[in-house]
PDB file of C-alpha atoms in Angstrom:
ATOM      1  CA  MET A  15      -0.029  -0.010   0.163  1.00 57.00           C
ATOM      2  CA  ALA A  16       1.323   3.688  -0.846  1.00 56.00           C
ATOM      3  CA  ASP A  17       2.380   5.858   1.827  1.00 81.00           C
ATOM      4  CA  LYS A  18      -0.976   7.437   1.686  1.00 92.00           C
ATOM      5  CA  PRO A  19      -3.719   4.680   1.158  1.00 96.00           C
ATOM      6  CA  SER A  20      -6.778   5.051  -1.031  1.00 97.00           C
ATOM      7  CA  VAL A  21     -10.068   3.889  -0.802  1.00 98.00           C
ATOM      8  CA  LEU A  22     -12.852   3.466  -3.398  1.00 96.00           C
ATOM      9  CA  PHE A  23     -16.514   3.088  -2.122  1.00 96.00           C
ATOM     10  CA  VAL A  24     -19.208   1.729  -4.753  1.00 94.00           C
ATOM     11  CA  CYS A  25     -22.783   1.420  -4.738  1.00 92.00           C
ATOM     12  CA  VAL A  26     -24.992   1.448  -7.767  1.00 90.00           C
ATOM     13  CA  HIS A  27     -26.188   4.886  -7.772  1.00 92.00           C
ATOM     14  CA  ASN A  28     -23.372   6.709  -5.719  1.00 95.00           C
ATOM     15  CA  ALA A  29     -26.017   8.379  -3.811  1.00 96.00           C
ATOM     16  CA  GLY A  30     -26.461   6.981  -0.403  1.00 97.00           C
ATOM     17  CA  ARG A  31     -24.168   4.294   1.224  1.00 97.00           C
ATOM     18  CA  SER A  32     -21.059   5.098  -0.697  1.00 97.00           C
ATOM     19  CA  GLN A  33     -21.587   8.896  -0.395  1.00 98.00           C
ATOM     20  CA  MET A  34     -21.808   8.139   3.272  1.00 98.00           C
ATOM     21  CA  ALA A  35     -19.020   6.197   3.463  1.00 98.00           C
ATOM     22  CA  ALA A  36     -16.853   8.433   1.887  1.00 98.00           C
ATOM     23  CA  ALA A  37     -17.848  11.211   3.781  1.00 98.00           C
ATOM     24  CA  TRP A  38     -17.177   9.252   7.069  1.00 98.00           C
ATOM     25  CA  LEU A  39     -13.673   8.213   6.039  1.00 98.00           C
ATOM     26  CA  THR A  40     -12.813  11.849   4.894  1.00 98.00           C
ATOM     27  CA  HIS A  41     -14.275  13.314   8.519  1.00 98.00           C
ATOM     28  CA  LEU A  42     -12.321  10.484  10.230  1.00 97.00           C
ATOM     29  CA  ALA A  43      -9.001  10.284   8.376  1.00 97.00           C
ATOM     30  CA  GLY A  44      -8.698  13.921   7.261  1.00 94.00           C
ATOM     31  CA  ASP A  45      -5.662  13.931   4.809  1.00 94.00           C
ATOM     32  CA  ARG A  46      -4.288  10.439   5.699  1.00 95.00           C
ATOM     33  CA  VAL A  47      -6.267   8.653   3.361  1.00 97.00           C
ATOM     34  CA  GLU A  48      -7.358   9.416  -0.286  1.00 97.00           C
ATOM     35  CA  VAL A  49     -11.010   8.953  -0.574  1.00 98.00           C
ATOM     36  CA  ARG A  50     -13.207   8.242  -3.726  1.00 97.00           C
ATOM     37  CA  SER A  51     -16.766   7.087  -4.278  1.00 97.00           C
ATOM     38  CA  ALA A  52     -18.425   5.976  -7.651  1.00 95.00           C
ATOM     39  CA  GLY A  53     -21.471   4.015  -9.080  1.00 93.00           C
ATOM     40  CA  SER A  54     -22.185   1.719 -11.949  1.00 89.00           C
ATOM     41  CA  ALA A  55     -25.164   3.518 -12.628  1.00 90.00           C
ATOM     42  CA  PRO A  56     -25.055   6.961 -11.078  1.00 93.00           C
ATOM     43  CA  GLY A  57     -28.198   8.806  -9.896  1.00 94.00           C
ATOM     44  CA  ASP A  58     -29.120  12.354 -10.600  1.00 96.00           C
ATOM     45  CA  ARG A  59     -28.379  13.578  -6.949  1.00 97.00           C
ATOM     46  CA  VAL A  60     -27.204  12.291  -3.642  1.00 98.00           C
ATOM     47  CA  ASN A  61     -30.210  10.639  -1.761  1.00 97.00           C
ATOM     48  CA  PRO A  62     -31.707  13.859   0.243  1.00 98.00           C
ATOM     49  CA  ALA A  63     -32.279  11.462   3.375  1.00 98.00           C
ATOM     50  CA  ALA A  64     -28.698  10.472   3.592  1.00 98.00           C
ATOM     51  CA  VAL A  65     -27.508  14.304   3.042  1.00 98.00           C
ATOM     52  CA  GLU A  66     -29.936  15.032   6.106  1.00 98.00           C
ATOM     53  CA  ALA A  67     -28.605  11.911   8.181  1.00 98.00           C
ATOM     54  CA  MET A  68     -25.116  13.096   7.675  1.00 98.00           C
ATOM     55  CA  ALA A  69     -25.882  16.777   8.564  1.00 98.00           C
ATOM     56  CA  GLU A  70     -27.345  15.649  11.964  1.00 98.00           C
ATOM     57  CA  VAL A  71     -23.656  14.408  12.701  1.00 98.00           C
ATOM     58  CA  GLY A  72     -21.957  17.534  11.419  1.00 98.00           C
ATOM     59  CA  ILE A  73     -20.954  16.242   8.014  1.00 98.00           C
ATOM     60  CA  ASP A  74     -22.189  18.023   4.723  1.00 98.00           C
ATOM     61  CA  ILE A  75     -22.410  16.186   1.731  1.00 98.00           C
ATOM     62  CA  SER A  76     -25.121  18.288   0.020  1.00 98.00           C
ATOM     63  CA  ARG A  77     -22.556  19.604  -2.535  1.00 97.00           C
ATOM     64  CA  GLU A  78     -21.545  15.990  -3.552  1.00 98.00           C
ATOM     65  CA  SER A  79     -22.801  14.738  -6.729  1.00 97.00           C
ATOM     66  CA  PRO A  80     -22.838  10.944  -8.006  1.00 97.00           C
ATOM     67  CA  LYS A  81     -20.024   9.859 -10.270  1.00 97.00           C
ATOM     68  CA  ILE A  82     -19.742   6.866 -12.636  1.00 95.00           C
ATOM     69  CA  LEU A  83     -17.311   3.899 -11.666  1.00 93.00           C
ATOM     70  CA  THR A  84     -14.277   3.903 -13.795  1.00 93.00           C
ATOM     71  CA  VAL A  85     -11.275   1.273 -14.296  1.00 92.00           C
ATOM     72  CA  ASP A  86      -8.972   4.221 -13.545  1.00 94.00           C
ATOM     73  CA  ALA A  87     -10.821   4.922 -10.275  1.00 94.00           C
ATOM     74  CA  VAL A  88     -10.478   1.057  -9.320  1.00 92.00           C
ATOM     75  CA  ARG A  89      -6.785   0.811 -10.595  1.00 93.00           C
ATOM     76  CA  GLU A  90      -5.808   4.176  -8.556  1.00 94.00           C
ATOM     77  CA  SER A  91      -7.269   2.557  -5.301  1.00 95.00           C
ATOM     78  CA  ASP A  92      -5.726   0.309  -2.694  1.00 96.00           C
ATOM     79  CA  VAL A  93      -8.792  -0.892  -1.421  1.00 96.00           C
ATOM     80  CA  CYS A  94     -12.373  -1.140  -3.094  1.00 95.00           C
ATOM     81  CA  ILE A  95     -15.442  -1.469  -1.172  1.00 95.00           C
ATOM     82  CA  THR A  96     -18.775  -2.474  -2.894  1.00 92.00           C
ATOM     83  CA  MET A  97     -21.852  -1.631  -0.559  1.00 90.00           C
ATOM     84  CA  GLY A  98     -23.836  -5.094  -0.819  1.00 73.00           C
ATOM     85  CA  CYS A  99     -25.228  -4.163  -3.705  1.00 70.00           C
ATOM     86  CA  GLY A 100     -24.113  -6.666  -6.293  1.00 68.00           C
ATOM     87  CA  ASP A 101     -21.710  -4.273  -7.881  1.00 60.00           C
ATOM     88  CA  THR A 102     -18.441  -5.675  -8.847  1.00 67.00           C
ATOM     89  CA  CYS A 103     -15.157  -3.740  -9.761  1.00 70.00           C
ATOM     90  CA  PRO A 104     -12.811  -4.576 -12.364  1.00 76.00           C
ATOM     91  CA  VAL A 105     -10.058  -6.782 -10.584  1.00 81.00           C
ATOM     92  CA  PHE A 106      -6.453  -6.002 -10.285  1.00 83.00           C
ATOM     93  CA  PRO A 107      -3.786  -7.633  -8.517  1.00 85.00           C
ATOM     94  CA  GLY A 108      -2.615  -6.326  -5.270  1.00 87.00           C
ATOM     95  CA  LYS A 109      -6.075  -4.478  -4.633  1.00 91.00           C
ATOM     96  CA  ARG A 110      -7.988  -5.226  -1.510  1.00 93.00           C
ATOM     97  CA  TYR A 111     -11.695  -5.842  -2.424  1.00 91.00           C
ATOM     98  CA  LEU A 112     -14.430  -5.780   0.444  1.00 93.00           C
ATOM     99  CA  ASP A 113     -18.080  -6.148   0.124  1.00 92.00           C
ATOM    100  CA  TRP A 114     -20.150  -4.443   2.976  1.00 95.00           C
ATOM    101  CA  LYS A 115     -23.515  -5.764   3.506  1.00 93.00           C
ATOM    102  CA  LEU A 116     -25.852  -2.598   3.801  1.00 94.00           C
ATOM    103  CA  GLU A 117     -29.284  -1.914   3.511  1.00 93.00           C
ATOM    104  CA  ASP A 118     -30.209   0.426   0.681  1.00 92.00           C
ATOM    105  CA  PRO A 119     -31.557   3.777   1.812  1.00 94.00           C
ATOM    106  CA  ALA A 120     -32.941   4.423  -1.692  1.00 92.00           C
ATOM    107  CA  GLY A 121     -36.482   5.696  -1.080  1.00 94.00           C
ATOM    108  CA  GLN A 122     -36.325   5.621   2.778  1.00 96.00           C
ATOM    109  CA  GLY A 123     -36.829   8.666   5.286  1.00 97.00           C
ATOM    110  CA  VAL A 124     -34.138   9.691   7.416  1.00 98.00           C
ATOM    111  CA  GLU A 125     -35.357   7.630  10.251  1.00 98.00           C
ATOM    112  CA  ALA A 126     -34.602   4.454   8.356  1.00 98.00           C
ATOM    113  CA  VAL A 127     -31.155   6.007   7.065  1.00 98.00           C
ATOM    114  CA  ARG A 128     -29.703   6.951  10.529  1.00 98.00           C
ATOM    115  CA  PRO A 129     -28.946   3.217  11.219  1.00 98.00           C
ATOM    116  CA  ILE A 130     -27.441   2.598   7.937  1.00 98.00           C
ATOM    117  CA  ARG A 131     -25.118   5.789   8.600  1.00 98.00           C
ATOM    118  CA  ASP A 132     -24.117   4.576  11.976  1.00 98.00           C
ATOM    119  CA  GLU A 133     -23.250   1.038  10.653  1.00 98.00           C
ATOM    120  CA  ILE A 134     -21.294   2.517   8.002  1.00 98.00           C
ATOM    121  CA  LYS A 135     -19.427   4.792  10.509  1.00 98.00           C
ATOM    122  CA  ASN A 136     -18.371   1.616  12.610  1.00 98.00           C
ATOM    123  CA  LEU A 137     -17.393  -0.181   9.404  1.00 98.00           C
ATOM    124  CA  VAL A 138     -15.115   2.917   8.421  1.00 98.00           C
ATOM    125  CA  GLU A 139     -13.724   3.228  11.737  1.00 97.00           C
ATOM    126  CA  GLY A 140     -12.669  -0.471  11.539  1.00 97.00           C
ATOM    127  CA  LEU A 141     -11.152   0.023   8.262  1.00 97.00           C
ATOM    128  CA  LEU A 142      -9.228   3.349   9.263  1.00 97.00           C
ATOM    129  CA  ALA A 143      -7.881   1.187  12.228  1.00 96.00           C
ATOM    130  CA  GLU A 144      -6.378  -1.029   9.659  1.00 95.00           C
ATOM    131  CA  ILE A 145      -5.024   1.066   6.787  1.00 95.00           C
ATOM    132  CA  ALA A 146      -4.137   4.180   8.482  1.00 91.00           C
ATOM    133  CA  PRO A 147      -3.830   3.960  12.031  1.00 87.00           C
ATOM    134  CA  GLY A 148      -3.475   7.574  13.913  1.00 77.00           C
ATOM    135  CA  GLU A 149      -2.090   9.057  16.981  1.00 49.00           C
ATOM    136  CA  ALA A 150      -4.495  10.152  19.767  1.00 39.00           C
ATOM    137  CA  GLY A 151      -5.559  13.515  19.085  1.00 39.00           C
ATOM    138  CA  ASP A 152      -5.495  13.594  15.152  1.00 46.00           C
ATOM    139  CA  ALA A 153      -8.172  13.294  12.756  1.00 45.00           C
ATOM    140  CA  GLY A 154      -8.392   9.676  13.277  1.00 41.00           C
ATOM    141  CA  ASP A 155      -9.564  10.098  16.807  1.00 40.00           C
ATOM    142  CA  ALA A 156     -12.345  12.482  15.925  1.00 42.00           C
ATOM    143  CA  ARG A 157     -15.755  12.044  17.377  1.00 41.00           C
ATOM    144  CA  THR A 158     -18.963  12.725  16.045  1.00 41.00           C
ATOM    145  CA  PRO A 159     -19.699  16.252  17.053  1.00 42.00           C
ATOM    146  CA  GLY A 160     -22.194  16.575  20.008  1.00 42.00           C
ATOM    147  CA  THR A 161     -20.903  13.408  21.399  1.00 39.00           C
ATOM    148  CA  PRO A 162     -19.873  13.524  24.926  1.00 39.00           C
ATOM    149  CA  GLY A 163     -16.025  13.741  25.319  1.00 42.00           C
ATOM    150  CA  THR A 164     -15.755  15.644  21.947  1.00 37.00           C
ATOM    151  CA  PRO A 165     -14.043  18.926  22.561  1.00 40.00           C
ATOM    152  CA  GLY A 166     -16.453  21.740  21.998  1.00 41.00           C
ATOM    153  CA  THR A 167     -19.221  19.616  23.452  1.00 36.00           C
ATOM    154  CA  PRO A 168     -20.941  21.488  26.450  1.00 41.00           C
ATOM    155  CA  GLY A 169     -19.597  19.777  29.818  1.00 44.00           C
ATOM    156  CA  THR A 170     -16.364  18.709  27.923  1.00 36.00           C
ATOM    157  CA  PRO A 171     -13.206  20.155  28.788  1.00 44.00           C
ATOM    158  CA  ALA A 172     -11.585  21.843  25.565  1.00 40.00           C
TER     159      ALA A 172
END
């Protein structure tokens, strides 16, 4: 793996799961990981319920847009993660391929998307610990805003 690992998240429409996963990894890893997301049949826009669910934890994905999956995106990534949707990536030697079995948030309200968002965060935290472990206090130790113990949260020392 390169000095700075790269991860590609893939789902069919690149409008929900893969967008949330990319946002979590970017948020938690800072500049320690190069992050991409794509879809085999990109939607017109990011799922509004996913946008709302991520906004609830302080992450803005409202400016993101679905992108098409390309061979180059796979070739340039160290880890390729499909999101339980049957998509497959072109296979290149030396790449790590994972399939995260996640419910599809398409057509669901924010109440149904929240548990998917939280499951994605847990998976991303595990991945980050493997590919780019950080030191305490850096972006890899970031907590969700508003979570007790997070600097800046009322009742928590800065």
